[in-house]
CSV table of C-alpha atoms in Angstrom, one decimal:
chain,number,residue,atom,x,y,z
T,1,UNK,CA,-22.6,-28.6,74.0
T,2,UNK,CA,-21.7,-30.3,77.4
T,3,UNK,CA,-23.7,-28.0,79.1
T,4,UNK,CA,-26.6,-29.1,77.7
T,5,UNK,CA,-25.8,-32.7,77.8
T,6,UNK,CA,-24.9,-32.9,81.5
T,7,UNK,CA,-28.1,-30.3,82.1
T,8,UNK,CA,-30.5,-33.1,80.8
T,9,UNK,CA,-28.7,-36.0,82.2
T,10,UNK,CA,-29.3,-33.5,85.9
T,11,UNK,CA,-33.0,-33.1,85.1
T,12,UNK,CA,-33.5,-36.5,83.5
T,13,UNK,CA,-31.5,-38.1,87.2
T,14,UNK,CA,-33.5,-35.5,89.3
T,15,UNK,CA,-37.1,-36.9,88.0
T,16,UNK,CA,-36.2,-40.4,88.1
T,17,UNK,CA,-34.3,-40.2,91.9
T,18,UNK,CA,-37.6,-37.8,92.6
T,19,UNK,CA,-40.1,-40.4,92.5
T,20,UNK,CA,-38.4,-42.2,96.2
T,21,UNK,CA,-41.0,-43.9,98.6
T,22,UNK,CA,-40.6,-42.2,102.2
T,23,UNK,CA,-42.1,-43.1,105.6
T,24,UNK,CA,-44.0,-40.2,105.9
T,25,UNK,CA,-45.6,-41.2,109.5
T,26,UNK,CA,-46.1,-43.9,111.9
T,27,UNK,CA,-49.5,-44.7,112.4
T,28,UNK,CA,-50.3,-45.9,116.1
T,29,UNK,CA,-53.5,-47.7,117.1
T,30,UNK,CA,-53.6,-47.5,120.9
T,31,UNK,CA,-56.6,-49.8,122.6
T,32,UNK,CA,-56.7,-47.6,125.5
T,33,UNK,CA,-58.0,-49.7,129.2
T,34,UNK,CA,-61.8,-51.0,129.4
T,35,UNK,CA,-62.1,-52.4,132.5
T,36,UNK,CA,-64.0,-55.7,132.3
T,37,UNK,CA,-64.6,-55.8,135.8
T,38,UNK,CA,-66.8,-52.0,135.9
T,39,UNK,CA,-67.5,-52.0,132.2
T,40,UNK,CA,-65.6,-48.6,131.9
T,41,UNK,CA,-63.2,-47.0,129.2
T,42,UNK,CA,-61.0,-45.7,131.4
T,43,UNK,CA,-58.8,-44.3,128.7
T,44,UNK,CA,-60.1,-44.9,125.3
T,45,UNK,CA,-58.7,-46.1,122.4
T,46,UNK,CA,-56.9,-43.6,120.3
T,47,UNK,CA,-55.0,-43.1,116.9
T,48,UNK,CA,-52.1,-41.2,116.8
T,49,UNK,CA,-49.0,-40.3,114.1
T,50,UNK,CA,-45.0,-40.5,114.7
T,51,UNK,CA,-43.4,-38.3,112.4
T,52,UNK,CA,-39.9,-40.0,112.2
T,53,UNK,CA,-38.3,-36.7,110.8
T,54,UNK,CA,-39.2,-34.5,113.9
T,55,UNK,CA,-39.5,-37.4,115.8
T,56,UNK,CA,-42.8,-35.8,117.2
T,57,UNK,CA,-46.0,-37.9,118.4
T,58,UNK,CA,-49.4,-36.3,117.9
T,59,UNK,CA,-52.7,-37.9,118.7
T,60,UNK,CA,-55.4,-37.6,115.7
T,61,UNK,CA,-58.8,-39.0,117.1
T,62,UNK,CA,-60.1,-40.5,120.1
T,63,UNK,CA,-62.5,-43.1,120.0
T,64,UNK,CA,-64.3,-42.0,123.2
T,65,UNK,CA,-67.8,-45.3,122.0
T,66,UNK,CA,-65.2,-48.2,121.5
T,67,UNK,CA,-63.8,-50.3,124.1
T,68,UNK,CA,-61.0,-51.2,122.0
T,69,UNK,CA,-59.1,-50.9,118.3
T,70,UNK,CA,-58.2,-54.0,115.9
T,71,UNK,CA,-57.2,-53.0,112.5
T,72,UNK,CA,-56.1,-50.5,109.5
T,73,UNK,CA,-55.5,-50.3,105.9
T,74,UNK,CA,-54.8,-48.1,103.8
T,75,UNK,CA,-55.5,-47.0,100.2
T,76,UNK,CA,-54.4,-43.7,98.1
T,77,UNK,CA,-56.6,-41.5,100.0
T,78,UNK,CA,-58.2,-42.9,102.8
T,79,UNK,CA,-57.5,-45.1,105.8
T,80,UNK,CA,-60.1,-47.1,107.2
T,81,UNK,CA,-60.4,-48.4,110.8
T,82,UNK,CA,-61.8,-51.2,112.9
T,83,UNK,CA,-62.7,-50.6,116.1
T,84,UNK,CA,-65.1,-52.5,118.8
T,85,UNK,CA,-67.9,-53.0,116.1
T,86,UNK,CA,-67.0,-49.6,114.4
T,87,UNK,CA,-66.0,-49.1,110.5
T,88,UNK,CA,-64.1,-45.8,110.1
T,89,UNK,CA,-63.0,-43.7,107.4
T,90,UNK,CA,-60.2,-41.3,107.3
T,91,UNK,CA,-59.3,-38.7,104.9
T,92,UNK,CA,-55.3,-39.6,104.4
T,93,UNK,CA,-54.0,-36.4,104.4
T,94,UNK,CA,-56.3,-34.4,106.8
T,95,UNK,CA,-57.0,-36.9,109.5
T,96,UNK,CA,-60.6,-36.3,109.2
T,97,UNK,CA,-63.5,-38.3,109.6
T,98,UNK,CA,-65.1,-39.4,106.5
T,99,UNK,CA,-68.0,-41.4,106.8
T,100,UNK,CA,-68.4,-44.4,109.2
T,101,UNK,CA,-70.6,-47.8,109.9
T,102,UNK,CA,-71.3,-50.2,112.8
T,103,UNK,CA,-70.1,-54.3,112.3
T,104,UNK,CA,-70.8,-56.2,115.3
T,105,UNK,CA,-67.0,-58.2,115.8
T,106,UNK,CA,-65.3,-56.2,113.4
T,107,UNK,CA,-61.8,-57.2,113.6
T,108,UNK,CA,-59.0,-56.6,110.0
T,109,UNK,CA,-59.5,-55.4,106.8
T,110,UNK,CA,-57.5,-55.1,103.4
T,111,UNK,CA,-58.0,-53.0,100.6
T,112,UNK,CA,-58.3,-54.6,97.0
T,113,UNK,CA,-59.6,-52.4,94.5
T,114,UNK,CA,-62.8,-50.3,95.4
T,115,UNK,CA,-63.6,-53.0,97.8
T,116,UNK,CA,-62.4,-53.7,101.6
T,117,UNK,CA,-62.2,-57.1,102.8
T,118,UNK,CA,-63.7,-57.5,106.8
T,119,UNK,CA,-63.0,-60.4,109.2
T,120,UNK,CA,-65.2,-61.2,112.0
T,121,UNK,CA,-65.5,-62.5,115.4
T,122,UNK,CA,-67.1,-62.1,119.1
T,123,UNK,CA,-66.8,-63.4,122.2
T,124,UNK,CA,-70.2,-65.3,123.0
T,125,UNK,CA,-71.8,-64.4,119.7
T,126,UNK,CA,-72.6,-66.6,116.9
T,127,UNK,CA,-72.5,-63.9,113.7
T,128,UNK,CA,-74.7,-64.6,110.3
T,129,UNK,CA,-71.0,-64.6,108.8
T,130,UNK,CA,-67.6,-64.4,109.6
T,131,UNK,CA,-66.1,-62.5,106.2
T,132,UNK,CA,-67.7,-59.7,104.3
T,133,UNK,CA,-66.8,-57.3,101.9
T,134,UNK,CA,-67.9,-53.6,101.4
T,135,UNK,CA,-67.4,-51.0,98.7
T,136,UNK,CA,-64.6,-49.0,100.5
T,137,UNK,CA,-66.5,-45.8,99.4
T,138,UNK,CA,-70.0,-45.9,101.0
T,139,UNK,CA,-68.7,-48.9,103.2
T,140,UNK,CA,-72.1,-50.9,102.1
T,141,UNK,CA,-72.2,-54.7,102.0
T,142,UNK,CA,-71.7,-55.9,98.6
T,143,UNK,CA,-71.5,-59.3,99.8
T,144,UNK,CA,-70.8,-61.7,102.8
T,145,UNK,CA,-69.5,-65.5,103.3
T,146,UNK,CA,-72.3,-66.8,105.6
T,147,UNK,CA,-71.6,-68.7,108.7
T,148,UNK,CA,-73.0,-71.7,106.8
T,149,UNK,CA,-69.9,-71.5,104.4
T,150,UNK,CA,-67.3,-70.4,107.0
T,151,UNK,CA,-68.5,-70.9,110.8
T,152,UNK,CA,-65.5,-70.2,112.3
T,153,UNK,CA,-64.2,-66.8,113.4
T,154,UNK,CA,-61.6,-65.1,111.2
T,155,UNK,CA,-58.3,-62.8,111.6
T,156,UNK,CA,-56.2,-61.7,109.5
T,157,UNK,CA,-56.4,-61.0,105.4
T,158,UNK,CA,-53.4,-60.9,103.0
T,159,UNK,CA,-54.2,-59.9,99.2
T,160,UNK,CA,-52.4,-61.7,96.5
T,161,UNK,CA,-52.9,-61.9,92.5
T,162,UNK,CA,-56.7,-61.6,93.0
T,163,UNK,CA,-57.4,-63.1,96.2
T,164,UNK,CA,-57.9,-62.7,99.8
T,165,UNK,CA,-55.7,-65.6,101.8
T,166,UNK,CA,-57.5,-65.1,106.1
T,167,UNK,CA,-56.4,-66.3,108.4
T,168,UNK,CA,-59.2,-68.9,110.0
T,169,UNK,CA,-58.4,-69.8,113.7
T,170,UNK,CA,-61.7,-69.4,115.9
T,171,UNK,CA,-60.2,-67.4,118.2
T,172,UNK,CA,-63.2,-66.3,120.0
T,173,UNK,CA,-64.4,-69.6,120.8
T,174,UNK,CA,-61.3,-70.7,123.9
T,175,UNK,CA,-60.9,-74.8,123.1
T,176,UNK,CA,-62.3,-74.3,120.3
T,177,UNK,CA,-59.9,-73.4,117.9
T,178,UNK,CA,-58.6,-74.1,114.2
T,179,UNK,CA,-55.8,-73.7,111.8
T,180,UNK,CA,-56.4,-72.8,108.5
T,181,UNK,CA,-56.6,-70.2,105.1
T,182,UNK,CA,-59.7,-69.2,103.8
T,183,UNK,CA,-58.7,-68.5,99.4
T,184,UNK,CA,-61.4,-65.8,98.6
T,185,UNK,CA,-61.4,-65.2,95.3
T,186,UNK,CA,-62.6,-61.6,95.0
T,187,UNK,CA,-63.4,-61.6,91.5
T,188,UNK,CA,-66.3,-64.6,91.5
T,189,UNK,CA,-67.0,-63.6,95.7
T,190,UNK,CA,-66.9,-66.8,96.5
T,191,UNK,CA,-64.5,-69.1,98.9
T,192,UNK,CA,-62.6,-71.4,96.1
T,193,UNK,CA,-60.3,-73.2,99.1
T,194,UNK,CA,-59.9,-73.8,102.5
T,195,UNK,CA,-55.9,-75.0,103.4
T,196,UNK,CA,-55.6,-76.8,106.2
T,197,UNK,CA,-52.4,-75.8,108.5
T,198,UNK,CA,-52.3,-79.1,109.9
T,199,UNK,CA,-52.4,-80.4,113.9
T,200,UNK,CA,-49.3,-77.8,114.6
T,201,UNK,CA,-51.1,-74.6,112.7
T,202,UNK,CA,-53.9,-74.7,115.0
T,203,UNK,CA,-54.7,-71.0,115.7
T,204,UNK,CA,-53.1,-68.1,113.4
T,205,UNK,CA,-52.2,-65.2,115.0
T,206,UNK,CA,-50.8,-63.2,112.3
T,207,UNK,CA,-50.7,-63.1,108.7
T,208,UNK,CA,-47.7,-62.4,106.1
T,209,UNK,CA,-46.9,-62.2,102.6
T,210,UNK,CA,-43.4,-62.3,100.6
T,211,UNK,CA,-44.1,-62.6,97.2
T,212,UNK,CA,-46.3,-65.6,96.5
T,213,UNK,CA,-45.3,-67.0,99.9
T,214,UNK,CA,-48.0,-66.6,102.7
T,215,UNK,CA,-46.1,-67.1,106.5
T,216,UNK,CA,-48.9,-67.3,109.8
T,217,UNK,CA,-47.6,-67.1,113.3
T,218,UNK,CA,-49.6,-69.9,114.8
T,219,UNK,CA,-50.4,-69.5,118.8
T,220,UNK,CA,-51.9,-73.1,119.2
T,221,UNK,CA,-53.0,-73.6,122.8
T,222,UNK,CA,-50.6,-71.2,124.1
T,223,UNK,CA,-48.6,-73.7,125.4
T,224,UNK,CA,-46.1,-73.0,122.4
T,225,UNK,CA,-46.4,-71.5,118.6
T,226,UNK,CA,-45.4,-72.4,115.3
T,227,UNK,CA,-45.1,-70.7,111.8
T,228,UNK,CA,-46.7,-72.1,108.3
T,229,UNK,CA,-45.7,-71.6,105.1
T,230,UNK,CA,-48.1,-71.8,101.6
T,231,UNK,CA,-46.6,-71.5,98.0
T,232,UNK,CA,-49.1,-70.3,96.3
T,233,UNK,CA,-47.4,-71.0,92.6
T,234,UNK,CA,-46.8,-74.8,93.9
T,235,UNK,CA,-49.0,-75.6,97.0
T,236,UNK,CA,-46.1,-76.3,98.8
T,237,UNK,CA,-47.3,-76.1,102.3
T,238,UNK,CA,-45.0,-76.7,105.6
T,239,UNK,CA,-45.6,-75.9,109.5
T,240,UNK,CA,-42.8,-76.1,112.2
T,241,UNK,CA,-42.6,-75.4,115.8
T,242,UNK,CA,-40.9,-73.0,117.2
T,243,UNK,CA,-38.5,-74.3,119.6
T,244,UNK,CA,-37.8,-71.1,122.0
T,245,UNK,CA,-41.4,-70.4,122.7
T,246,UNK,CA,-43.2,-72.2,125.4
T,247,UNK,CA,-46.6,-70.0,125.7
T,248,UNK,CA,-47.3,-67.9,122.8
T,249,UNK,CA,-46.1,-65.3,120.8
T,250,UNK,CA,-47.2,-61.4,121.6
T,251,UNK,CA,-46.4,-59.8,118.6
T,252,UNK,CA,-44.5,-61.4,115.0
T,253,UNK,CA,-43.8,-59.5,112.0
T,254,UNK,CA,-42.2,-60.1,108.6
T,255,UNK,CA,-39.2,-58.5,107.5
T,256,UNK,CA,-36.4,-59.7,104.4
T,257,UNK,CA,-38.5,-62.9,104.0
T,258,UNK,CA,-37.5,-63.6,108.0
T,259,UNK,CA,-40.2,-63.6,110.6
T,260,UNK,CA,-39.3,-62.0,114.0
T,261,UNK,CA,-41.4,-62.7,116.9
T,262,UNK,CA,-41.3,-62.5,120.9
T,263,UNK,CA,-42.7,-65.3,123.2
T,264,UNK,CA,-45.3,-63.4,126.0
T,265,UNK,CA,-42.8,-63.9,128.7
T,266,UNK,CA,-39.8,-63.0,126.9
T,267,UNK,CA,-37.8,-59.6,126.3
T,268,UNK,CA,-36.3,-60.4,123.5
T,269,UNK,CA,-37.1,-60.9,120.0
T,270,UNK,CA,-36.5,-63.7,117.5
T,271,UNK,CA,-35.4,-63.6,113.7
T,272,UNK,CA,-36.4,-66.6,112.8
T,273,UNK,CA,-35.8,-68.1,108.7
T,274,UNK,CA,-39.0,-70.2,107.9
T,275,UNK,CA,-37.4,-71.6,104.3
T,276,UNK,CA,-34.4,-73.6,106.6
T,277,UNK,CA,-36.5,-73.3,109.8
T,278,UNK,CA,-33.8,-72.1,111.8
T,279,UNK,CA,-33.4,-69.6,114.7
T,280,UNK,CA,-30.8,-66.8,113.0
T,281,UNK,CA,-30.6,-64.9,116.3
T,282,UNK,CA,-32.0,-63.8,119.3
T,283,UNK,CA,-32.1,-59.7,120.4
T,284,UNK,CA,-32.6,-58.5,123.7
T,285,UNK,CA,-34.5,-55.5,123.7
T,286,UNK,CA,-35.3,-55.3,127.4
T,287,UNK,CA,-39.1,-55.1,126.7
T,288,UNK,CA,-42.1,-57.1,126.0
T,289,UNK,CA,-43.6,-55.8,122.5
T,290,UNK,CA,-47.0,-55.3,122.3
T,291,UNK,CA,-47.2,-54.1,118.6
T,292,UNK,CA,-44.5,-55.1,115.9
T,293,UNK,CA,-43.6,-53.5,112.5
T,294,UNK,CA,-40.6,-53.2,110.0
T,295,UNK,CA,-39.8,-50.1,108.1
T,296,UNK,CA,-37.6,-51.8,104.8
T,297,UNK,CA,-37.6,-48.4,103.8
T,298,UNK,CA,-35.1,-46.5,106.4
T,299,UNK,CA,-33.6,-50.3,107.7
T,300,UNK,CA,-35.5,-50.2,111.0
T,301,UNK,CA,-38.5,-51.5,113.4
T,302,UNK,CA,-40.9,-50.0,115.4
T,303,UNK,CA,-42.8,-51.6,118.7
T,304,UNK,CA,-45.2,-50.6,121.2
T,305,UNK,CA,-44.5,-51.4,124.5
T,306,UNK,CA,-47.4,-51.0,127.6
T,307,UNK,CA,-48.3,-51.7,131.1
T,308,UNK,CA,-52.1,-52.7,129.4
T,309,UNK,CA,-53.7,-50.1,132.5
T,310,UNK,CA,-51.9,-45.9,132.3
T,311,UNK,CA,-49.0,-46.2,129.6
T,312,UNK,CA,-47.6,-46.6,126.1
T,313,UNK,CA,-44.5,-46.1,124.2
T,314,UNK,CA,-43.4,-45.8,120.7
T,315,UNK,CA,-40.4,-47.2,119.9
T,316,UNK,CA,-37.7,-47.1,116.8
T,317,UNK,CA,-34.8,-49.8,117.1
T,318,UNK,CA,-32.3,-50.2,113.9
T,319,UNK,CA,-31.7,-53.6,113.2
T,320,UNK,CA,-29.1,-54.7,115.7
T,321,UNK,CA,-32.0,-53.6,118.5
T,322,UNK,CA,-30.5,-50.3,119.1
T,323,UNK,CA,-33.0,-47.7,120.2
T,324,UNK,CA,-33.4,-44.6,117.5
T,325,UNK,CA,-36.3,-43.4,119.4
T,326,UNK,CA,-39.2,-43.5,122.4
T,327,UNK,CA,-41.9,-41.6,122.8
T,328,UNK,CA,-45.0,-41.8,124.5
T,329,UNK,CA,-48.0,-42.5,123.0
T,330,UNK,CA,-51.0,-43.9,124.8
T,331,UNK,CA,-52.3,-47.3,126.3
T,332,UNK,CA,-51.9,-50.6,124.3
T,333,UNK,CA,-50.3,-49.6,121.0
T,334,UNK,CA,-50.9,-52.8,119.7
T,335,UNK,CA,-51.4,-51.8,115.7
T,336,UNK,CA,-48.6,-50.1,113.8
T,337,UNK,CA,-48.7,-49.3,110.1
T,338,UNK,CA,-46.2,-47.3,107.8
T,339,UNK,CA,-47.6,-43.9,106.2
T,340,UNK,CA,-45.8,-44.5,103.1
T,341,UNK,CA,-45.9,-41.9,100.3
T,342,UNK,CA,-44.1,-41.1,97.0
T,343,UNK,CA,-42.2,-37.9,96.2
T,344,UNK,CA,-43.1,-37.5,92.5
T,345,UNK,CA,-43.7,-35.1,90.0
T,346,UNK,CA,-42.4,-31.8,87.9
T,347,UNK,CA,-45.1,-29.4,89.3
T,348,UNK,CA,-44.2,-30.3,92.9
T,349,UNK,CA,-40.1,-29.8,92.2
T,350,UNK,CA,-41.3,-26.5,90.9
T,351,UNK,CA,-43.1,-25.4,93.4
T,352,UNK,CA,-41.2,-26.1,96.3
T,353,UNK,CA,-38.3,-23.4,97.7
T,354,UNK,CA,-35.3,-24.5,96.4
T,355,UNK,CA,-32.0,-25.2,98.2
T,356,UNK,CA,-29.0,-25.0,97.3
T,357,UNK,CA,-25.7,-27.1,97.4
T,358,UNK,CA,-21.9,-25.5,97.3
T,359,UNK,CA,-19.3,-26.4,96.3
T,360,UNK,CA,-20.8,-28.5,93.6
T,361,UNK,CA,-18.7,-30.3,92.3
T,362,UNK,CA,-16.9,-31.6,95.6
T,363,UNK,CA,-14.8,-34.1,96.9
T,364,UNK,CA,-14.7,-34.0,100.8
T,365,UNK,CA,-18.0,-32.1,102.6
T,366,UNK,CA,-21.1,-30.5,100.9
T,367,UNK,CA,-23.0,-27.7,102.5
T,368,UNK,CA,-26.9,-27.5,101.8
T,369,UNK,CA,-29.4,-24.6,102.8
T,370,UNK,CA,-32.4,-25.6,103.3
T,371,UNK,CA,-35.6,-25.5,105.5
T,372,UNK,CA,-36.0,-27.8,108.5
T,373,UNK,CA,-36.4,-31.6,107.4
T,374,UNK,CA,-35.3,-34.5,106.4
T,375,UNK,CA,-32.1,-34.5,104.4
T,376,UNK,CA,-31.5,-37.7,102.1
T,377,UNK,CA,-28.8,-38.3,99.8
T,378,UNK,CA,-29.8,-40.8,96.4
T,379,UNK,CA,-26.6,-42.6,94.2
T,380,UNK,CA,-27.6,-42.3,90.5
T,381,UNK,CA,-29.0,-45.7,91.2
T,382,UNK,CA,-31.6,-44.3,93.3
T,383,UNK,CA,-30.6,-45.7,96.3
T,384,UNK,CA,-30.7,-44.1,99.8
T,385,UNK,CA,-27.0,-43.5,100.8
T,386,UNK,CA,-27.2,-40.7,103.7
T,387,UNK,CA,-29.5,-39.2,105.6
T,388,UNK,CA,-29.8,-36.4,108.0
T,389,UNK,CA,-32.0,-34.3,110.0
T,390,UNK,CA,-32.0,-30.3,109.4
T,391,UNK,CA,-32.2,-27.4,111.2
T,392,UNK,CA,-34.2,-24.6,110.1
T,393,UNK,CA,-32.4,-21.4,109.0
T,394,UNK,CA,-29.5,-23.4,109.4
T,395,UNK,CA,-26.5,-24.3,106.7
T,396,UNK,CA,-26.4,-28.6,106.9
T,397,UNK,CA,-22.2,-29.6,106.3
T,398,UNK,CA,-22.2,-33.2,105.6
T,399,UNK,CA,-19.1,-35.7,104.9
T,400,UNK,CA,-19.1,-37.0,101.3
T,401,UNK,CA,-15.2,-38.4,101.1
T,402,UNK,CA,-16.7,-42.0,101.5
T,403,UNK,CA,-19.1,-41.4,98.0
T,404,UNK,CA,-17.9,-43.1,95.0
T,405,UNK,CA,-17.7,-40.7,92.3
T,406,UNK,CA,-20.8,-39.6,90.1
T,407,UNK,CA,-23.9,-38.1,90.1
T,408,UNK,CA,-26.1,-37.6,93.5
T,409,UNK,CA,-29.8,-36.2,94.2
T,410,UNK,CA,-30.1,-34.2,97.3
T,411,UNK,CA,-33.7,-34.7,98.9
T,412,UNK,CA,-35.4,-32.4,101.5
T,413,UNK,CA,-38.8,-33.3,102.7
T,414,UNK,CA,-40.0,-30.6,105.1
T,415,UNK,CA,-42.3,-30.7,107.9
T,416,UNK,CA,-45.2,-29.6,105.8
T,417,UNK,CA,-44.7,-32.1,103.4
T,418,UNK,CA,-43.0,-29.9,100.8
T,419,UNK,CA,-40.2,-31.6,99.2
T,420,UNK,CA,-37.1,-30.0,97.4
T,421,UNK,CA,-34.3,-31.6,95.2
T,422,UNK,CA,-31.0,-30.9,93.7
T,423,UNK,CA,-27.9,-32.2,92.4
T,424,UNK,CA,-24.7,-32.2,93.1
T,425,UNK,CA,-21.5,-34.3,91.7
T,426,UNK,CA,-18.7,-36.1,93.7
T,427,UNK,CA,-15.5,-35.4,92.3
């Protein structure tokens, strides 16, 4: 009778540890070099994939029409593209092209339901509108904000309980710049609210959301920057300056409801808490950052660092600003999103080769066979506790004396994308 019992609490742990979230790639936008001066791409813009298991760079498509590349998103099966007054569709999990549109000043998009939300804006072009929205399928209009509404050039777009919160700063337009949130509610398709940032807020950079809490990095003139913070639940709204950066920020992201950011002329980056507005600590990282994002998932950041003219490079840093990882990539990888999938389901456990785990139980070491991969270890919990790179053909030995006792899943996620599990129980 124990048999059984601890058999279904093993399959009943192994399907509930199964369905993890993993980084499955790093998606790279690299603008490439246009040179204003001959009107040339000299390299053009690019997108490429990190795989952090193999720590392997690939390149997926060159945009050989486009001078440069602004923005991704991402839905179940698709990921769509901006790029020098180019809409592009991906398939997610073959990299191929899908269908594509032209949108003079194209610049970020979101995802929210079968629609994608656009921002605008040129240089020396007035546009009939500045936001527009498109079925994410056919990438038709379904409806714009005209210029008459909102005539000022728009950045980036956060989606929250219904509605779009961008990022207004009239970028394109040098002097002539702004500070606010556009609220669009997607289901009437119609601006309800325009928040002013105040005098400080003058020209968002970047957009973030934690919870119902929307953050912008505000470049004002570039002669400094400041972040602003909206409740939505309360209105609460509150911009400060930040006191380290005297011309601009090159890059901010948002990570454990801090926002890190690097001033142009700095090598180091910032955390930074906007709820006390305090400066938490400052990390040397001996670069200037291009492109900035967190991975929450594996505790770590990646950044894009580039000469703007022949070079690129990828790179990983854990949280202290230790480098994991560089590789290079091309020029200008200024965009950086997280490939983020969901192991999940009975048919693909039972599919998948299976490995095997001795001895089981164990106190001290655990040897797994398995193919090459990655190699993660889940508490019954279903939290990450270790994780490992694998060697094909090769028995992995890892240390298990600091484990409490109890129940553990055993992950491998190969470099096809297979993924195997099993258990095993610390004595």
């Amino acid at each position: 009778m124990r048999k059984i019992v601890l058999f279904f609490v093993f399959a009943a742990f192994g399907i509930a540890a199964f369905t993890q979230n993993y980084v499955h790639r790093v998606l790279v936008l690299n603008e490439g070099y246009f040179d204003f001066m001959t009107g040339e791409v000299v390299t053009p813009p690019s997108i490429g994939a990190y795989d952090p298991a193999t720590g392997e760079y690939a390149l997926l498509n060159e945009l050989e029409e486009a001078r440069f590349i602004s923005g991704i998103a991402m839905d179940e099966s698709h990921y769509y593209v901006s790029a020098d007054g180019h809409l592009l569709k991906y398939d997610r999990y073959t990299d191929e092209l899908v269908t594509s549109t032209s949108l003079t000043g194209i610049r970020k998009l979101a995802v929210w339901n079968e629609q994608l939300i656009v921002t605008r804006g040129e240089f020396g072009i007035e546009l009939e509108d500045y936001i527009r929205v498109l079925d994410k399928n056919s990438l038709a209009t379904i409806y714009t904000i005209p210029s008459a509404t909102m005539p000022y050039t728009t950045e980036g777009i956060v989606v929250y309980d219904n509605n779009a919160y961008i990022a207004v700063n009239n970028g394109f337009v040098f002097g002539g710049e702004v500070g606010m949130l556009a609220v669009l509610d997607l289901a009437a398709a119609a601006i309800t609210a325009t928040i002013d940032l105040g005098p400080n807020g003058i020209n968002p950079d970047n957009i973030m959301l934690d919870g119902d809490v929307i953050y912008t990095l505000n470049n004002k003139d570039y002669s400094g920057s400041s972040v602003s913070s909206y409740r939505v639940s309360s209105g609460d709204l509150s911009t400060n300056d930040l006191i380290n950066v005297t011309s601009g920020c090159g890059t901010s992201a948002l990570y454990n409801s801090e926002v890190f950011y690097q001033d142009f002329a700095s090598t180091a980056i910032t955390r930074y808490d906007p709820e006390t507005n305090e400066i938490l600590e400052e990390l040397e990282l001996g670069n200037n950052l291009y492109g900035l994002t967190f991975d929450a998932i594996n505790e770590r950041f990646y950044a894009g660092v580039t000469d703007f003219f022949s070079s690129g490079t990828l790179y990983a840093f854990d949280l202290d600003g230790n480098v994991l990882d560089a590789v290079e990539v091309s020029v200008s990888p200024g965009t950086i999103a997280l490939d983020v999938r969901t192991a999940t389901g009975i048919e693909d456990v039972a599919a998948v080769t299976a490995i095997q785990i001795f001895p089981n139980p164990a106190a001290e070491r655990i040897v797994i066979s398995s193919a090459e991969g990655r190699v993660r270890i889940f508490n019954a919990a279903g939290n990450l506790v270790a994780e490992q790179l694998s060697n094909e053909g090769n028995n992995l030995e890892m240390d298990i004396s600091d484990f409490s006792a109890g129940l553990y899943l055993v992950q491998v996620t190969r470099l096809d994308g297979s993924v195997s599990t099993a258990n095993f129980i610390r004595q």
